[in-house]
XYZ file of C-alpha atoms in Angstrom:
446
model
C -37.765 9.773 -63.739
C -36.084 6.385 -64.397
C -36.686 3.943 -61.643
C -33.361 2.534 -60.171
C -34.081 -1.220 -59.199
C -31.696 -2.627 -55.981
C -30.573 -5.857 -57.166
C -29.039 -8.300 -54.606
C -25.929 -8.577 -57.185
C -24.949 -5.226 -56.352
C -23.778 -6.106 -53.039
C -22.349 -9.432 -54.136
C -20.498 -7.091 -56.672
C -19.018 -5.097 -53.866
C -18.188 -7.827 -51.463
C -16.199 -9.435 -54.978
C -14.542 -6.105 -55.456
C -13.435 -5.939 -51.639
C -11.566 -9.406 -51.904
C -7.961 -9.212 -52.019
C -7.945 -12.226 -54.679
C -10.806 -11.333 -57.162
C -11.055 -14.049 -59.700
C -12.827 -13.210 -62.992
C -16.609 -13.249 -62.548
C -19.182 -15.078 -65.122
C -22.481 -13.978 -64.165
C -25.268 -16.457 -65.731
C -28.780 -15.620 -66.122
C -31.464 -15.799 -68.918
C -32.104 -12.938 -71.055
C -33.313 -9.529 -70.106
C -32.607 -10.298 -66.266
C -30.638 -7.125 -65.594
C -27.172 -8.512 -65.539
C -25.421 -5.852 -68.100
C -27.486 -2.963 -66.317
C -26.179 -4.120 -62.820
C -22.783 -4.694 -64.261
C -22.425 -1.148 -65.845
C -23.743 0.619 -62.563
C -21.175 -1.372 -60.513
C -18.654 -0.209 -63.271
C -18.964 3.291 -61.958
C -17.157 2.148 -58.893
C -13.782 2.176 -60.741
C -11.948 4.780 -62.289
C -11.825 3.219 -65.563
C -14.666 0.845 -66.992
C -14.310 -0.682 -70.455
C -16.963 -2.496 -71.935
C -16.411 -4.821 -74.734
C -19.826 -5.985 -76.482
C -19.377 -8.435 -78.857
C -22.873 -7.683 -80.369
C -22.813 -4.092 -80.685
C -18.976 -4.254 -81.612
C -18.283 -7.234 -83.714
C -14.687 -5.958 -84.429
C -13.822 -6.717 -81.062
C -14.404 -10.396 -81.940
C -10.799 -10.432 -83.622
C -8.951 -9.542 -80.169
C -7.637 -13.065 -79.530
C -6.204 -13.382 -82.792
C -2.927 -12.981 -81.464
C -3.282 -15.146 -78.261
C -5.412 -15.049 -74.977
C -2.561 -13.661 -72.635
C -3.785 -10.414 -70.740
C -0.751 -8.423 -72.283
C -1.855 -9.525 -76.183
C -5.883 -8.958 -75.372
C -5.087 -5.536 -73.728
C -3.127 -4.842 -76.776
C -5.737 -5.734 -79.436
C -8.310 -3.882 -77.232
C -6.405 -1.060 -77.449
C -5.769 -1.276 -81.182
C -9.548 -1.098 -81.712
C -10.274 1.679 -79.088
C -7.316 3.666 -78.256
C -9.033 5.559 -76.018
C -9.491 2.773 -73.238
C -7.196 3.398 -70.101
C -5.949 0.469 -68.422
C -5.283 1.419 -64.768
C -3.604 -1.505 -62.958
C -5.941 -2.278 -59.883
C -8.450 0.418 -61.189
C -9.828 -1.169 -64.303
C -13.003 -3.100 -64.892
C -13.007 -4.920 -67.907
C -16.762 -6.118 -69.006
C -17.098 -8.869 -71.539
C -20.683 -8.106 -72.553
C -22.917 -10.765 -75.154
C -20.282 -13.119 -74.467
C -22.349 -16.040 -76.122
C -21.047 -14.249 -79.578
C -17.457 -14.922 -78.779
C -17.217 -17.579 -76.234
C -13.464 -18.284 -76.760
C -13.505 -15.258 -74.420
C -13.669 -17.924 -71.718
C -10.063 -19.017 -72.600
C -8.245 -15.544 -71.424
C -9.912 -16.047 -68.247
C -6.945 -17.828 -66.777
C -4.691 -15.410 -68.120
C -6.097 -12.583 -66.459
C -6.488 -14.351 -63.135
C -2.541 -14.753 -63.170
C -1.865 -11.530 -64.456
C -4.086 -10.068 -61.563
C -4.040 -6.567 -62.583
C -7.185 -5.960 -63.971
C -10.760 -6.769 -62.763
C -12.800 -8.908 -65.152
C -16.034 -9.602 -65.675
C -17.805 -11.601 -68.202
C -21.633 -11.853 -69.150
C -24.213 -12.933 -72.109
C -27.734 -14.794 -72.579
C -27.320 -18.525 -71.492
C -28.638 -19.229 -75.099
C -25.921 -20.309 -77.269
C -23.347 -20.041 -74.339
C -21.651 -23.466 -73.439
C -20.941 -23.059 -70.233
C -19.733 -26.329 -69.884
C -16.849 -25.281 -72.369
C -16.131 -22.026 -70.379
C -15.825 -24.767 -66.947
C -13.357 -26.717 -68.958
C -11.596 -23.830 -69.799
C -11.468 -21.999 -66.662
C -11.458 -24.752 -64.016
C -9.876 -22.676 -60.620
C -9.495 -19.253 -62.386
C -13.226 -17.920 -62.455
C -16.017 -17.615 -60.189
C -19.770 -18.082 -61.227
C -22.764 -16.179 -60.228
C -26.353 -17.027 -61.189
C -28.668 -13.832 -61.873
C -32.424 -14.698 -62.154
C -35.420 -11.965 -62.313
C -36.707 -9.902 -59.099
C -37.720 -12.156 -56.470
C -40.583 -10.648 -54.126
C -37.960 -8.586 -51.515
C -36.263 -6.990 -54.886
C -39.973 -6.140 -55.907
C -40.586 -4.769 -52.703
C -37.643 -2.671 -53.001
C -38.647 -1.441 -55.940
C -41.815 -0.369 -54.691
C -39.719 1.763 -52.223
C -39.403 -0.290 -49.107
C -36.244 -1.244 -47.404
C -34.385 -3.987 -45.408
C -36.646 -3.677 -42.476
C -39.806 -5.020 -44.262
C -37.967 -8.626 -45.220
C -36.590 -8.508 -41.787
C -40.174 -8.204 -40.365
C -41.965 -10.958 -42.368
C -39.106 -13.048 -41.390
C -39.527 -12.253 -37.651
C -43.115 -13.074 -38.013
C -42.162 -16.390 -39.517
C -39.393 -17.729 -37.129
C -41.638 -16.680 -34.295
C -44.837 -18.289 -36.141
C -46.696 -14.804 -35.223
C -49.390 -14.391 -37.033
C -49.835 -10.821 -38.941
C -52.768 -8.482 -38.263
C -55.662 -8.604 -40.567
C -54.195 -4.907 -41.993
C -50.327 -6.117 -42.370
C -51.643 -9.448 -44.187
C -53.929 -7.863 -46.552
C -51.809 -5.431 -47.557
C -48.512 -7.692 -47.909
C -51.045 -10.174 -49.879
C -51.863 -7.459 -52.286
C -48.069 -6.514 -52.927
C -47.941 -10.147 -53.644
C -50.463 -10.405 -55.949
C -48.551 -7.252 -57.646
C -46.158 -9.093 -58.157
C -47.891 -12.256 -59.188
C -49.048 -10.150 -62.215
C -46.161 -8.155 -63.422
C -43.408 -10.894 -62.384
C -40.075 -10.254 -62.107
C -38.415 -9.194 -65.291
C -36.907 -5.790 -64.378
C -37.757 -3.895 -67.858
C -41.660 -4.857 -66.935
C -41.325 -4.375 -62.855
C -39.658 -0.881 -64.037
C -42.875 0.433 -66.628
C -44.955 -0.854 -63.606
C -43.331 1.317 -60.908
C -42.995 4.364 -63.045
C -46.471 4.359 -64.481
C -48.334 2.921 -61.470
C -50.548 1.231 -63.567
C -50.939 -2.098 -65.578
C -51.324 -0.225 -69.203
C -48.426 -1.502 -70.750
C -47.367 -4.432 -68.661
C -48.854 -7.440 -70.716
C -47.727 -6.073 -74.106
C -44.190 -6.154 -72.811
C -44.887 -9.838 -71.256
C -46.102 -11.146 -74.564
C -42.877 -9.192 -76.151
C -40.716 -11.670 -74.128
C -42.116 -14.392 -75.126
C -41.559 -13.531 -78.573
C -37.816 -12.435 -77.659
C -37.440 -15.773 -76.367
C -38.675 -17.452 -79.391
C -36.757 -15.670 -81.859
C -33.391 -16.293 -79.500
C -34.306 -20.323 -79.599
C -34.319 -19.632 -83.681
C -31.032 -17.981 -83.619
C -29.144 -19.812 -80.872
C -30.334 -23.602 -80.915
C -27.654 -25.991 -82.350
C -27.355 -29.594 -82.240
C -30.907 -30.152 -81.587
C -34.176 -29.716 -83.504
C -35.303 -26.066 -83.233
C -38.933 -27.214 -84.049
C -38.871 -29.687 -81.128
C -37.552 -26.984 -78.603
C -40.343 -24.516 -79.805
C -42.834 -27.155 -79.299
C -41.657 -27.701 -75.669
C -41.835 -24.334 -75.284
C -45.014 -23.243 -76.607
C -46.952 -26.307 -74.439
C -45.666 -25.355 -71.072
C -48.976 -23.095 -70.403
C -50.977 -26.011 -71.210
C -49.129 -28.387 -69.006
C -49.340 -26.300 -65.902
C -53.276 -25.494 -66.733
C -53.579 -29.393 -65.917
C -54.011 -30.685 -62.163
C -51.022 -32.620 -62.002
C -48.716 -30.550 -63.952
C -46.999 -33.201 -65.081
C -44.801 -32.671 -68.478
C -46.012 -35.243 -71.116
C -44.104 -35.646 -74.435
C -46.866 -37.245 -75.806
C -49.232 -34.615 -75.853
C -46.432 -32.044 -77.345
C -46.901 -34.171 -80.695
C -48.268 -37.309 -82.443
C -46.451 -40.183 -81.532
C -43.526 -38.287 -79.709
C -41.017 -39.866 -77.723
C -39.331 -38.758 -74.666
C -35.915 -39.437 -75.607
C -36.527 -37.492 -78.525
C -37.448 -34.449 -76.800
C -34.959 -34.858 -73.440
C -32.188 -32.430 -75.445
C -35.043 -29.939 -76.456
C -36.026 -29.639 -72.433
C -32.770 -29.754 -71.457
C -31.570 -26.930 -73.761
C -34.550 -24.650 -72.172
C -33.339 -25.420 -68.872
C -29.454 -24.670 -69.701
C -30.718 -21.375 -71.338
C -32.708 -20.439 -68.103
C -36.035 -20.081 -69.746
C -37.563 -22.882 -68.077
C -37.087 -24.753 -64.116
C -37.592 -28.322 -64.375
C -39.098 -30.064 -61.436
C -38.146 -34.337 -61.160
C -40.174 -36.684 -59.763
C -38.584 -38.571 -56.808
C -38.388 -42.457 -56.790
C -38.997 -42.389 -52.995
C -39.634 -39.814 -50.599
C -36.421 -39.929 -48.884
C -33.161 -38.365 -48.648
C -30.746 -37.773 -50.199
C -32.488 -35.815 -52.883
C -29.774 -35.647 -55.426
C -29.694 -39.212 -57.358
C -33.192 -40.363 -56.042
C -35.134 -38.723 -59.013
C -36.546 -40.193 -62.300
C -34.789 -37.821 -64.772
C -37.539 -39.386 -67.735
C -40.689 -38.122 -65.187
C -40.592 -34.083 -64.587
C -42.662 -30.675 -64.350
C -41.819 -28.059 -66.238
C -41.957 -24.246 -65.092
C -41.251 -20.695 -66.292
C -38.251 -18.976 -65.152
C -40.045 -16.076 -64.719
C -44.050 -15.985 -64.015
C -44.429 -13.025 -66.524
C -43.839 -15.593 -69.067
C -46.729 -17.535 -68.014
C -49.136 -14.371 -67.455
C -48.314 -13.362 -71.216
C -49.646 -16.855 -72.341
C -53.135 -16.165 -70.881
C -56.043 -15.508 -73.402
C -56.439 -11.621 -73.259
C -59.552 -11.524 -71.483
C -58.235 -13.372 -68.259
C -54.958 -11.456 -68.372
C -56.971 -7.995 -68.278
C -58.880 -9.283 -65.571
C -55.869 -10.399 -63.547
C -54.022 -6.889 -64.265
C -56.868 -4.946 -63.149
C -58.745 -6.945 -60.807
C -55.507 -9.194 -59.420
C -58.401 -12.009 -59.831
C -56.438 -15.070 -60.610
C -59.435 -16.941 -61.326
C -59.254 -20.886 -63.087
C -55.746 -19.976 -63.296
C -54.504 -19.398 -59.702
C -53.384 -23.300 -59.451
C -51.003 -22.903 -62.016
C -49.713 -19.309 -61.258
C -49.219 -19.959 -57.605
C -46.937 -23.388 -58.383
C -44.897 -21.524 -60.951
C -44.453 -18.874 -58.472
C -43.643 -21.257 -55.670
C -41.070 -23.450 -57.980
C -39.390 -19.776 -59.363
C -38.789 -18.580 -55.754
C -37.376 -21.988 -54.609
C -34.997 -22.109 -57.597
C -34.065 -17.958 -56.648
C -33.498 -19.105 -52.831
C -31.205 -21.835 -54.288
C -33.477 -25.055 -53.884
C -33.636 -27.622 -56.758
C -36.854 -28.821 -57.734
C -38.245 -32.328 -56.906
C -41.854 -33.429 -56.465
C -43.264 -36.845 -55.695
C -46.040 -38.679 -57.207
C -46.245 -42.523 -55.954
C -47.652 -44.870 -58.637
C -51.041 -46.143 -58.602
C -52.016 -43.694 -55.385
C -53.552 -40.604 -54.465
C -50.511 -39.552 -52.754
C -48.535 -36.620 -54.285
C -46.628 -33.485 -53.189
C -45.875 -30.412 -55.428
C -42.041 -29.761 -53.874
C -39.641 -31.273 -51.501
C -36.963 -29.011 -49.767
C -34.291 -30.073 -47.012
C -32.655 -29.181 -43.947
C -29.564 -30.693 -42.688
C -31.031 -33.885 -41.535
C -34.778 -33.901 -42.413
C -36.799 -34.011 -45.956
C -39.323 -31.245 -45.959
C -42.458 -31.643 -48.104
C -43.807 -28.472 -49.284
C -47.513 -28.363 -50.479
C -48.917 -25.403 -52.897
C -52.568 -24.979 -52.161
C -54.411 -22.795 -54.602
C -57.598 -23.333 -52.564
C -57.554 -23.838 -48.701
C -59.126 -27.433 -49.143
C -57.690 -30.657 -47.209
C -54.060 -31.575 -47.165
C -54.158 -35.101 -47.468
C -50.926 -35.841 -48.927
C -49.231 -33.695 -46.535
C -51.086 -35.492 -43.462
C -49.917 -38.793 -44.952
C -46.460 -37.857 -45.362
C -45.777 -36.493 -42.103
C -47.890 -39.151 -39.957
C -46.967 -42.080 -41.580
C -43.815 -43.641 -40.002
C -42.791 -45.039 -43.444
C -41.133 -41.784 -44.518
C -38.679 -41.631 -41.721
C -36.836 -38.663 -43.270
C -39.579 -36.414 -42.822
C -40.320 -34.630 -39.685
C -42.654 -31.655 -40.386
C -44.269 -30.300 -43.521
C -45.039 -26.870 -45.200
C -48.343 -25.927 -46.472
C -48.179 -22.953 -48.778
C -51.530 -21.096 -48.735
C -53.425 -17.723 -48.954
C -53.400 -18.255 -45.057
C -51.727 -16.523 -41.625
C -48.642 -18.251 -40.185
C -49.456 -21.142 -38.089
C -48.388 -24.342 -36.501
C -50.149 -27.583 -35.806
C -47.384 -29.803 -34.421
C -47.110 -31.304 -37.912
C -46.749 -28.820 -40.614
C -46.449 -24.923 -40.885
C -48.950 -23.011 -42.609
C -47.061 -20.277 -44.252
C -48.303 -16.975 -46.596
C -47.372 -17.226 -50.005
C -45.609 -13.780 -49.613
C -43.126 -15.665 -47.026
C -41.928 -18.028 -49.626
C -38.792 -16.275 -50.555
C -37.606 -16.497 -47.189
C -38.105 -20.577 -46.609
C -34.180 -21.059 -47.149
C -33.367 -18.854 -44.388
C -36.153 -20.142 -42.093
C -35.126 -23.538 -42.612
C -31.810 -22.755 -41.196
C -33.318 -21.595 -37.784
C -36.422 -24.536 -37.657
C -36.206 -26.350 -35.045
C -38.166 -29.425 -34.844
């Protein structure tokens, strides 16, 4: 029996459908995060669902040959498939694999003005120039960024309802520690998520089989699939450089400071020669880039150095696929993160923050031991976030929250394998609560 995974986009799509003026929707996201599946499922709520896949049915690439107006495009679609029904106000047109026909973006304005049919576009972010789409569709589209599953979606897939996330948040908001039994159970679920990752096909296989048997093989296939897509879609920049950056990500995550150093990617490599490669991987949704702040102060945007950054996989399953087979097997069987736990936890936290809507920033002061893994913010406060693989000293976090020189910092957060607590200066929060940080920071008072 196939496991149906509930996704956050499901409720977003239903709200979009109820909106009195539904502008065309562009669903963005990395390869294989579940975009097509979710949109198809949503399409069942219409009397007529028309899917145009520019990879499976390349003949549809010609539907814009006579123009981009809704009337012209519908006429051409009907020419290639006369069985499609176009029922005003009851039809969803889905343009999938949009990267194969980016001119599709030009028609969005005309469908918005026509107003009779709902339109959703999607496709791999690889090879898809979203800047071009934006320039063609300003004011006539809505963008939605879809990620792989976050922890609460993983819990839904495991059979839990909304109440588990609400219960976790209640503990977090009230700074109420979990009982030993609650903590142990939630942490074991989080370790499963850490090992499996959030890619829907891998999660579905794990849930259905109840074992990790095929998980590693599927994760390794994702690595190969992404590399094949780099070969296929990378244009205007050196494909070899993109692959070199892509292949070195695990190496840098295994380092103590996680900083990405171009000089270690290739001999005599220069940062400016590889900047386009990093940007391409970021725009393709494969990596999350965390920039070094010039100063530990607000505002975050405009206060960072583009030449100093750390790089994380968009989903931790890709990092798992890069481990040696013995370590990966130990991890899957025993959920023993071992020597890799620093890299795994930090990648997981970076991934979680991005999925919650944060941009990624870190701080490393020149000629100093002061460094901080991540920074987020409230309306009026800069919040340092330290990721502790081992429950050791929090020297940098204490320095930042206690030193009056950091005037924008009022409190901090330590993410660790520890129960909830607050010592008057920083909150200690278990890893499995990290997906609720955005919501928590809206409610926290200090």
